[in-house]
XYZ file of C-alpha atoms in Angstrom:
554
model
C 133.235 136.841 64.470
C 132.799 133.063 64.426
C 129.558 131.581 63.203
C 128.710 129.246 66.080
C 125.927 127.477 64.159
C 128.347 126.466 61.441
C 130.829 125.298 64.039
C 128.294 123.050 65.741
C 127.310 121.595 62.348
C 130.962 120.965 61.520
C 131.611 119.334 64.894
C 128.619 117.021 64.509
C 129.626 115.965 60.979
C 133.236 115.454 62.053
C 132.234 113.188 64.918
C 129.911 111.218 62.621
C 132.722 110.613 60.122
C 134.984 109.403 62.898
C 132.384 106.941 64.186
C 131.867 105.506 60.692
C 135.640 105.201 60.264
C 135.990 103.394 63.601
C 133.213 100.918 62.803
C 134.498 100.224 59.289
C 138.019 99.597 60.608
C 137.088 96.395 62.367
C 134.077 95.495 60.280
C 130.443 95.162 61.191
C 130.848 92.049 63.330
C 133.878 93.380 65.131
C 131.791 96.313 66.297
C 130.544 94.069 69.074
C 134.056 93.132 70.101
C 136.234 94.677 72.720
C 138.129 96.996 70.368
C 135.018 98.444 68.753
C 133.367 99.074 72.092
C 136.532 100.720 73.298
C 136.638 102.953 70.240
C 133.016 103.960 70.661
C 133.713 104.908 74.265
C 136.640 107.004 73.000
C 134.320 108.685 70.546
C 131.730 109.463 73.198
C 134.396 110.886 75.470
C 135.713 113.034 72.618
C 132.175 114.260 72.012
C 131.878 115.166 75.678
C 135.133 117.103 75.594
C 134.141 118.801 72.325
C 131.256 120.606 73.965
C 130.244 123.989 72.678
C 130.641 125.326 76.203
C 134.414 125.033 75.913
C 134.670 126.188 72.330
C 135.910 129.693 73.137
C 138.540 128.228 75.494
C 140.367 126.574 72.580
C 143.354 128.121 70.836
C 142.480 130.593 68.148
C 144.494 128.509 65.691
C 141.682 125.993 65.638
C 139.376 128.544 64.102
C 141.422 128.389 60.930
C 140.417 124.768 60.465
C 136.722 125.558 60.430
C 135.001 125.720 57.003
C 133.248 128.880 56.023
C 130.952 129.790 53.130
C 133.538 132.419 52.168
C 136.321 129.806 51.942
C 136.224 126.933 49.441
C 136.410 123.478 50.853
C 139.467 122.533 48.750
C 141.531 124.858 50.914
C 141.144 122.365 53.734
C 142.414 119.305 51.948
C 145.796 119.715 53.552
C 144.195 119.492 56.942
C 142.746 116.064 56.356
C 142.951 113.908 59.434
C 145.321 110.938 59.517
C 143.828 107.485 59.763
C 142.833 106.199 63.166
C 145.665 104.302 64.820
C 145.844 102.295 67.986
C 148.549 102.656 70.544
C 150.790 99.818 71.575
C 150.785 101.158 75.119
C 149.532 98.592 77.585
C 146.397 99.530 79.471
C 145.294 98.756 82.976
C 141.848 97.484 83.832
C 139.254 100.254 83.602
C 141.365 102.454 81.255
C 141.326 103.190 77.563
C 143.399 105.003 74.996
C 142.588 108.473 73.975
C 143.528 109.254 70.348
C 143.942 112.754 69.061
C 142.980 114.144 65.680
C 144.213 117.338 64.013
C 140.995 119.082 64.928
C 141.698 118.275 68.576
C 144.928 119.964 69.516
C 146.104 120.099 73.057
C 144.223 122.338 75.404
C 143.625 122.348 79.138
C 140.925 120.197 80.749
C 137.283 120.990 80.042
C 134.139 120.887 82.179
C 136.125 120.670 85.409
C 137.637 117.407 84.247
C 140.641 116.014 86.083
C 143.135 116.881 83.335
C 146.369 118.758 83.598
C 146.032 122.493 83.325
C 148.952 122.549 80.925
C 150.421 119.924 78.622
C 154.062 119.044 78.881
C 156.195 119.534 75.796
C 157.016 115.814 75.760
C 153.330 115.034 75.228
C 153.250 116.863 71.879
C 154.599 115.193 68.776
C 156.584 116.810 66.011
C 153.488 117.592 63.985
C 152.060 119.492 66.929
C 149.446 116.943 67.821
C 149.023 115.191 71.162
C 150.314 111.706 71.721
C 148.051 108.897 72.914
C 147.536 109.011 76.657
C 146.057 106.746 79.275
C 142.948 108.048 81.022
C 140.240 106.579 83.187
C 137.110 105.541 81.344
C 133.924 107.569 81.637
C 132.224 104.862 83.720
C 135.164 104.552 86.095
C 135.316 108.293 86.589
C 131.574 108.464 87.277
C 131.798 105.598 89.759
C 134.817 107.213 91.355
C 132.983 110.477 91.795
C 129.913 108.662 93.074
C 131.944 106.727 95.616
C 133.550 109.922 96.860
C 130.122 111.464 97.267
C 128.895 108.352 99.061
C 131.816 108.403 101.450
C 131.002 112.004 102.303
C 127.213 112.343 102.530
C 127.576 115.847 103.870
C 126.292 117.322 107.109
C 122.975 116.116 108.555
C 120.081 117.962 106.886
C 118.334 118.683 110.226
C 115.017 118.545 108.416
C 113.246 117.445 105.276
C 110.738 114.711 104.548
C 112.939 111.671 105.172
C 114.443 113.194 108.308
C 111.092 113.751 110.008
C 109.744 110.494 108.577
C 112.588 108.661 110.310
C 111.716 110.399 113.591
C 108.079 109.296 113.244
C 109.185 105.765 112.381
C 111.405 105.803 115.460
C 108.324 106.803 117.474
C 106.548 103.726 116.115
C 109.486 101.476 116.978
C 109.582 102.831 120.526
C 105.826 102.312 120.811
C 106.165 98.627 119.989
C 109.381 97.948 121.901
C 109.755 100.138 124.982
C 106.046 100.929 125.168
C 105.232 97.233 125.197
C 108.059 96.485 127.650
C 107.110 99.264 130.061
C 103.588 97.808 130.151
C 104.908 94.547 131.571
C 103.462 95.490 134.952
C 100.092 94.516 133.458
C 101.406 91.036 132.678
C 103.390 90.782 135.934
C 100.286 91.257 138.060
C 98.144 89.008 135.823
C 100.706 86.183 135.755
C 101.220 86.385 139.528
C 97.473 85.864 139.980
C 97.078 83.035 137.427
C 100.399 81.164 137.600
C 101.885 79.231 140.492
C 105.275 80.921 140.096
C 106.505 83.600 142.548
C 106.685 87.242 141.464
C 110.488 87.264 141.452
C 110.494 84.396 138.939
C 107.794 85.959 136.769
C 109.819 89.153 136.520
C 112.417 87.182 134.551
C 110.040 87.280 131.571
C 110.159 91.057 131.359
C 113.852 91.132 132.226
C 114.736 88.699 129.432
C 112.634 90.748 127.027
C 114.504 93.998 127.704
C 117.842 92.231 128.084
C 117.460 90.569 124.680
C 116.600 93.967 123.223
C 119.869 95.378 124.533
C 122.011 92.279 123.969
C 121.276 92.048 120.256
C 122.124 95.746 119.969
C 125.767 95.235 118.964
C 124.842 92.835 116.157
C 121.993 94.935 114.782
C 124.016 98.142 115.101
C 126.965 96.717 113.164
C 124.646 95.234 110.526
C 123.161 98.690 110.078
C 126.610 100.235 109.628
C 127.471 97.521 107.082
C 124.439 98.327 104.918
C 122.030 95.578 106.017
C 119.490 97.858 107.638
C 116.510 96.694 105.565
C 116.900 92.978 106.177
C 117.769 93.518 109.848
C 114.724 95.676 110.490
C 112.426 93.315 108.547
C 113.600 90.286 110.549
C 113.069 92.282 113.737
C 109.514 93.065 112.683
C 108.845 89.387 111.970
C 110.251 88.164 115.300
C 108.402 90.833 117.287
C 105.017 89.960 115.818
C 105.735 86.226 116.042
C 106.635 86.536 119.719
C 103.463 88.467 120.544
C 101.176 86.019 118.749
C 102.945 83.040 120.344
C 102.434 84.687 123.750
C 98.695 84.446 123.181
C 99.087 80.654 122.904
C 101.339 80.254 125.963
C 100.008 78.828 129.219
C 103.135 78.047 131.279
C 106.036 80.102 132.607
C 108.619 78.606 130.239
C 106.416 79.162 127.208
C 105.970 82.796 128.195
C 109.699 83.160 128.831
C 110.546 81.920 125.321
C 107.789 83.750 123.433
C 107.247 87.039 125.252
C 110.712 87.209 126.779
C 113.195 85.875 124.229
C 111.479 86.005 120.823
C 109.841 89.406 121.275
C 112.972 90.806 122.905
C 115.230 89.716 120.039
C 112.823 91.226 117.531
C 112.755 94.497 119.462
C 116.553 94.598 119.517
C 116.813 94.115 115.749
C 114.583 97.171 115.281
C 115.512 99.463 118.160
C 119.238 100.050 117.611
C 119.035 100.413 113.795
C 116.166 102.882 114.017
C 118.022 105.086 116.514
C 121.180 104.909 114.404
C 119.277 106.050 111.302
C 117.519 108.898 113.120
C 120.798 110.185 114.569
C 122.345 110.568 111.089
C 119.633 112.989 109.926
C 119.988 115.525 112.735
C 122.689 117.581 114.422
C 121.262 120.823 115.806
C 117.775 119.325 116.202
C 118.967 115.910 117.368
C 117.508 116.230 120.864
C 114.143 117.280 119.401
C 114.157 114.359 116.967
C 115.016 111.902 119.725
C 112.270 113.463 121.824
C 109.743 112.665 119.099
C 111.144 109.157 118.884
C 111.236 108.581 122.636
C 107.624 109.646 123.214
C 106.658 106.458 121.420
C 107.419 104.614 124.648
C 104.804 106.695 126.452
C 102.347 106.179 123.601
C 102.759 102.421 123.858
C 102.603 102.644 127.642
C 99.145 104.163 127.261
C 97.844 101.969 124.453
C 98.695 98.482 125.718
C 97.580 98.840 129.380
C 94.364 100.480 128.146
C 93.745 97.558 125.805
C 94.389 95.121 128.652
C 92.014 96.945 130.953
C 89.211 97.067 128.378
C 89.610 93.656 126.748
C 90.799 91.198 129.407
C 87.414 90.935 131.081
C 85.461 90.612 127.823
C 87.515 88.544 125.369
C 90.133 86.963 127.641
C 93.911 86.955 127.748
C 94.625 85.200 124.430
C 92.560 87.491 122.210
C 93.691 90.571 124.105
C 97.310 89.753 123.293
C 96.371 89.010 119.662
C 94.765 92.429 119.412
C 98.010 93.933 120.692
C 99.889 91.929 118.068
C 97.664 93.285 115.304
C 98.425 96.844 116.395
C 102.135 96.080 116.313
C 101.972 94.409 112.893
C 100.208 97.341 111.204
C 102.366 100.045 112.748
C 105.659 98.240 112.129
C 104.849 97.825 108.434
C 104.524 101.609 108.326
C 107.900 101.975 110.055
C 109.548 99.746 107.433
C 108.333 102.129 104.743
C 109.349 105.350 106.504
C 112.902 104.521 107.602
C 115.589 105.235 104.997
C 119.346 105.053 105.761
C 121.357 108.165 104.834
C 124.943 107.117 105.579
C 126.615 104.758 103.049
C 127.644 101.297 104.268
C 130.876 100.825 106.214
C 131.860 97.311 105.183
C 135.283 97.410 106.805
C 136.046 97.698 110.482
C 135.470 95.478 113.525
C 132.039 94.415 114.681
C 133.020 95.447 118.198
C 134.940 98.697 118.468
C 136.806 98.028 121.711
C 138.971 101.082 121.063
C 135.960 103.209 122.006
C 136.327 102.097 125.624
C 139.752 103.736 125.681
C 137.911 107.050 125.550
C 137.278 107.879 129.191
C 134.147 109.821 128.361
C 132.625 106.854 126.527
C 133.755 104.377 129.211
C 132.278 106.328 132.135
C 129.100 106.946 130.170
C 128.702 103.197 129.561
C 129.177 102.463 133.276
C 126.782 105.234 134.263
C 124.045 104.017 131.933
C 124.550 100.481 133.269
C 123.803 101.560 136.853
C 120.965 103.796 135.676
C 119.132 100.968 133.943
C 119.916 98.572 136.769
C 117.363 100.372 138.925
C 115.083 102.224 136.481
C 112.707 99.401 135.549
C 111.989 98.092 139.026
C 109.001 100.478 139.568
C 107.551 99.708 136.121
C 107.428 95.998 136.986
C 106.343 96.171 140.635
C 104.288 99.370 140.932
C 100.977 97.591 140.295
C 101.891 94.832 142.760
C 102.854 97.501 145.301
C 99.448 99.149 144.820
C 97.515 95.950 145.538
C 99.580 94.864 148.555
C 101.470 97.709 150.291
C 99.070 100.662 150.583
C 96.994 101.341 153.668
C 93.952 100.688 151.481
C 95.092 98.267 148.758
C 93.779 98.850 145.250
C 92.052 96.364 143.002
C 93.783 94.990 139.910
C 91.810 97.327 137.638
C 92.657 100.356 139.790
C 96.317 99.326 139.877
C 96.359 99.421 136.072
C 95.359 103.083 136.311
C 98.585 103.755 138.208
C 100.531 102.149 135.359
C 98.656 104.327 132.886
C 99.716 107.388 134.853
C 103.396 106.456 135.135
C 103.514 105.683 131.413
C 101.296 108.562 130.305
C 103.296 111.320 131.974
C 106.280 109.899 130.133
C 105.135 112.012 127.175
C 106.137 115.074 129.193
C 109.330 113.397 130.351
C 110.315 112.508 126.816
C 109.527 115.876 125.227
C 110.235 118.710 127.698
C 113.728 117.522 128.772
C 114.648 116.982 125.125
C 113.648 120.565 124.399
C 115.967 121.668 127.209
C 118.683 119.390 125.830
C 118.424 121.220 122.521
C 119.609 124.325 124.367
C 121.916 122.998 127.096
C 123.068 119.648 125.708
C 121.779 116.117 126.246
C 124.383 115.057 128.826
C 123.952 118.271 130.818
C 120.206 117.591 131.173
C 120.582 113.838 131.695
C 122.707 114.221 134.846
C 120.115 116.034 137.047
C 117.344 113.840 135.660
C 119.109 110.675 136.873
C 119.751 112.191 140.305
C 116.078 113.195 140.638
C 115.089 109.629 139.724
C 117.334 108.395 142.522
C 115.684 110.765 144.997
C 112.238 109.522 143.926
C 113.178 105.923 144.648
C 114.580 106.849 148.059
C 111.271 108.592 148.906
C 109.073 105.759 147.623
C 108.910 103.974 151.026
C 107.056 107.007 152.423
C 104.097 106.458 150.052
C 101.172 104.773 151.803
C 97.999 106.256 150.277
C 96.390 106.116 146.846
C 96.745 109.866 146.312
C 100.382 109.764 147.347
C 101.014 106.867 144.976
C 99.490 108.754 142.037
C 101.619 111.801 142.859
C 104.778 109.737 143.190
C 104.027 107.817 139.973
C 103.541 111.105 138.101
C 106.911 112.512 139.182
C 108.821 109.291 138.645
C 107.205 108.705 135.259
C 108.469 112.092 134.054
C 112.079 111.694 135.206
C 112.339 108.010 134.265
C 110.989 108.749 130.813
C 113.459 111.603 130.474
C 116.433 109.419 131.398
C 115.449 106.750 128.880
C 114.964 109.282 126.081
C 118.069 111.385 126.744
C 120.743 108.698 126.779
C 120.623 107.928 122.987
C 121.248 111.564 121.930
C 123.811 111.904 124.729
C 125.624 108.881 123.322
C 125.457 110.375 119.818
C 127.073 113.541 121.161
C 129.983 111.392 122.361
C 130.426 109.924 118.855
C 132.361 112.051 116.372
C 132.372 109.485 113.528
C 128.790 109.026 112.312
C 129.795 105.786 110.563
C 130.396 104.230 114.008
C 127.134 105.398 115.561
C 125.476 102.004 115.222
C 128.289 99.899 116.650
C 129.042 102.293 119.545
C 125.372 102.461 120.447
C 125.079 98.699 120.145
C 127.983 98.079 122.528
C 126.383 100.168 125.272
C 123.067 98.446 124.672
C 124.769 95.075 125.047
C 126.337 96.029 128.382
C 122.928 97.331 129.463
C 121.442 93.919 128.719
C 123.158 92.602 131.847
C 121.697 95.435 133.927
C 118.139 95.010 132.659
C 118.378 91.220 132.906
C 119.450 91.176 136.555
C 117.991 94.403 137.989
C 114.267 93.566 138.409
C 114.894 89.919 139.464
C 117.403 91.083 142.091
C 114.813 93.542 143.398
C 112.198 90.776 143.391
C 114.536 88.454 145.275
C 115.133 91.171 147.889
C 111.362 91.584 148.306
C 110.909 87.844 148.680
C 113.649 87.527 151.298
C 112.234 90.566 153.111
C 108.897 88.739 153.495
C 107.119 90.970 150.995
C 108.495 94.318 152.155
C 109.729 96.682 149.437
C 112.176 98.820 151.444
C 115.347 96.897 150.568
C 114.487 96.773 146.867
C 113.675 100.488 146.826
C 117.045 101.339 148.404
C 118.821 99.046 145.926
C 117.204 100.781 142.947
C 117.813 104.274 144.361
C 121.484 103.568 145.044
C 121.941 102.202 141.518
C 120.559 105.386 139.987
C 122.718 107.547 142.243
C 125.862 105.732 141.069
C 124.676 106.087 137.489
C 124.377 109.845 137.877
C 127.901 110.078 139.303
C 129.482 108.177 136.403
C 127.565 110.171 133.781
C 128.784 113.361 135.454
C 132.361 112.063 135.195
C 131.775 111.224 131.522
C 130.759 114.817 130.898
C 133.904 116.120 132.591
C 136.215 113.820 130.633
C 134.431 114.649 127.400
C 135.131 118.338 128.012
C 138.795 117.579 128.651
C 138.943 115.524 125.449
C 137.428 118.369 123.432
C 140.021 120.768 124.819
C 142.845 118.358 123.948
C 141.605 118.030 120.377
C 141.304 121.798 120.096
C 144.925 122.266 121.136
């Protein structure tokens, strides 16, 4: 029976003697040179390999070399170790020589190390000891293992602190981007009453805001994939708050277009796409639920900002009302910066625009379908308040019209949560298709609304389905993406194509209203037809996705 305590003592003393020998070989000053450092690394590696855990795995012949109180030490003089010698073998960068001593005969790799299970006979010298060999350094092997782990972060956790924190942060981002954008009806009606510009021209402010959000999506999505999430999101926060505070100082159409439209929109885009990309990497089975939590932020913002406008405009004026909105955005976005944490390692290589994705018919038809969907979706959010004060049998006041906006935004909480719960069971695309068709039907029935009660009922139904369509398309797009490293760039490309739809949709509807002498029928048909086409293309995307899955399975 081997005395393990004595063996550990012997191993420690043996390693100490070797370290002293290595240092004395090159002298005290040379210890700081390349050779001494290399030798110390060899020593540390030998110490790692000489762990007690692998002691019993060594050949039994090694036990004969161990001292024992029953055996005099002079019996081991013939086993004295030869002096330390360097190999003339050239080394590559990041490698070092491993030298063998008599007490370290050849054995198979220890601790799961990447060594050969058996030594070749050519590797053993005549005296039975191993020849010098070239191996990766400890640091290189650790970095190699770390990089492999980084390249494969594993499956999404579908839970945990950072996963749900990212969903909450996404809720905050939606509150300050889509919630603020969907409240533009408040500004549309106010600007139409206080500026000399027509309503169709004023709608360009909101259109540019949403279009800039989508257009910058490709850039911010690719920056997120490349590992620049933090700086991208921080710049987005800065531009968003700057745009809101500059809006409070604006008095003309062009000033509002640059501040509220362009600056705020660009800031929203630098936050929106990265936040969705991060949230999607934390969830798989619960992805629809997580996106539901994120998407309800739009409804939260749609309640907060119109309520602030209704309560503050009459008392403190437009400028300070907008500044109060900016303060809310500043505080909440600082929280979002702290809660969002990327999980997927950076993908530095690869194109900024993955045009190969459009060769996938499912992705292509989905992009076209979402384009038509967003071409008509935002028309009611911009013009519903104006419709209430001009088209009903008994027109509403401006304050009462804001209540209609509160309803259409408030019921969005249901539209962004219940359909996502259904998507968790049936799939995001499967639920998105009927939602888009119902939205189309709502727009076709809008011309029949002529009373205040009918308008509230219509706004409630449309708010639910419109909110559902806006919250379901990000998880539906994630379902079409098999490579999580490309989530940001694929999402950004669709957002960029949508920028054209959101930029032109509401102004086209406004132009139709203007040429129709204030009647809304033509614009309502235009928006309804756009949504109907969007539903058809999304349905085709689902069919082609199923065919693609079957092809990959075979």
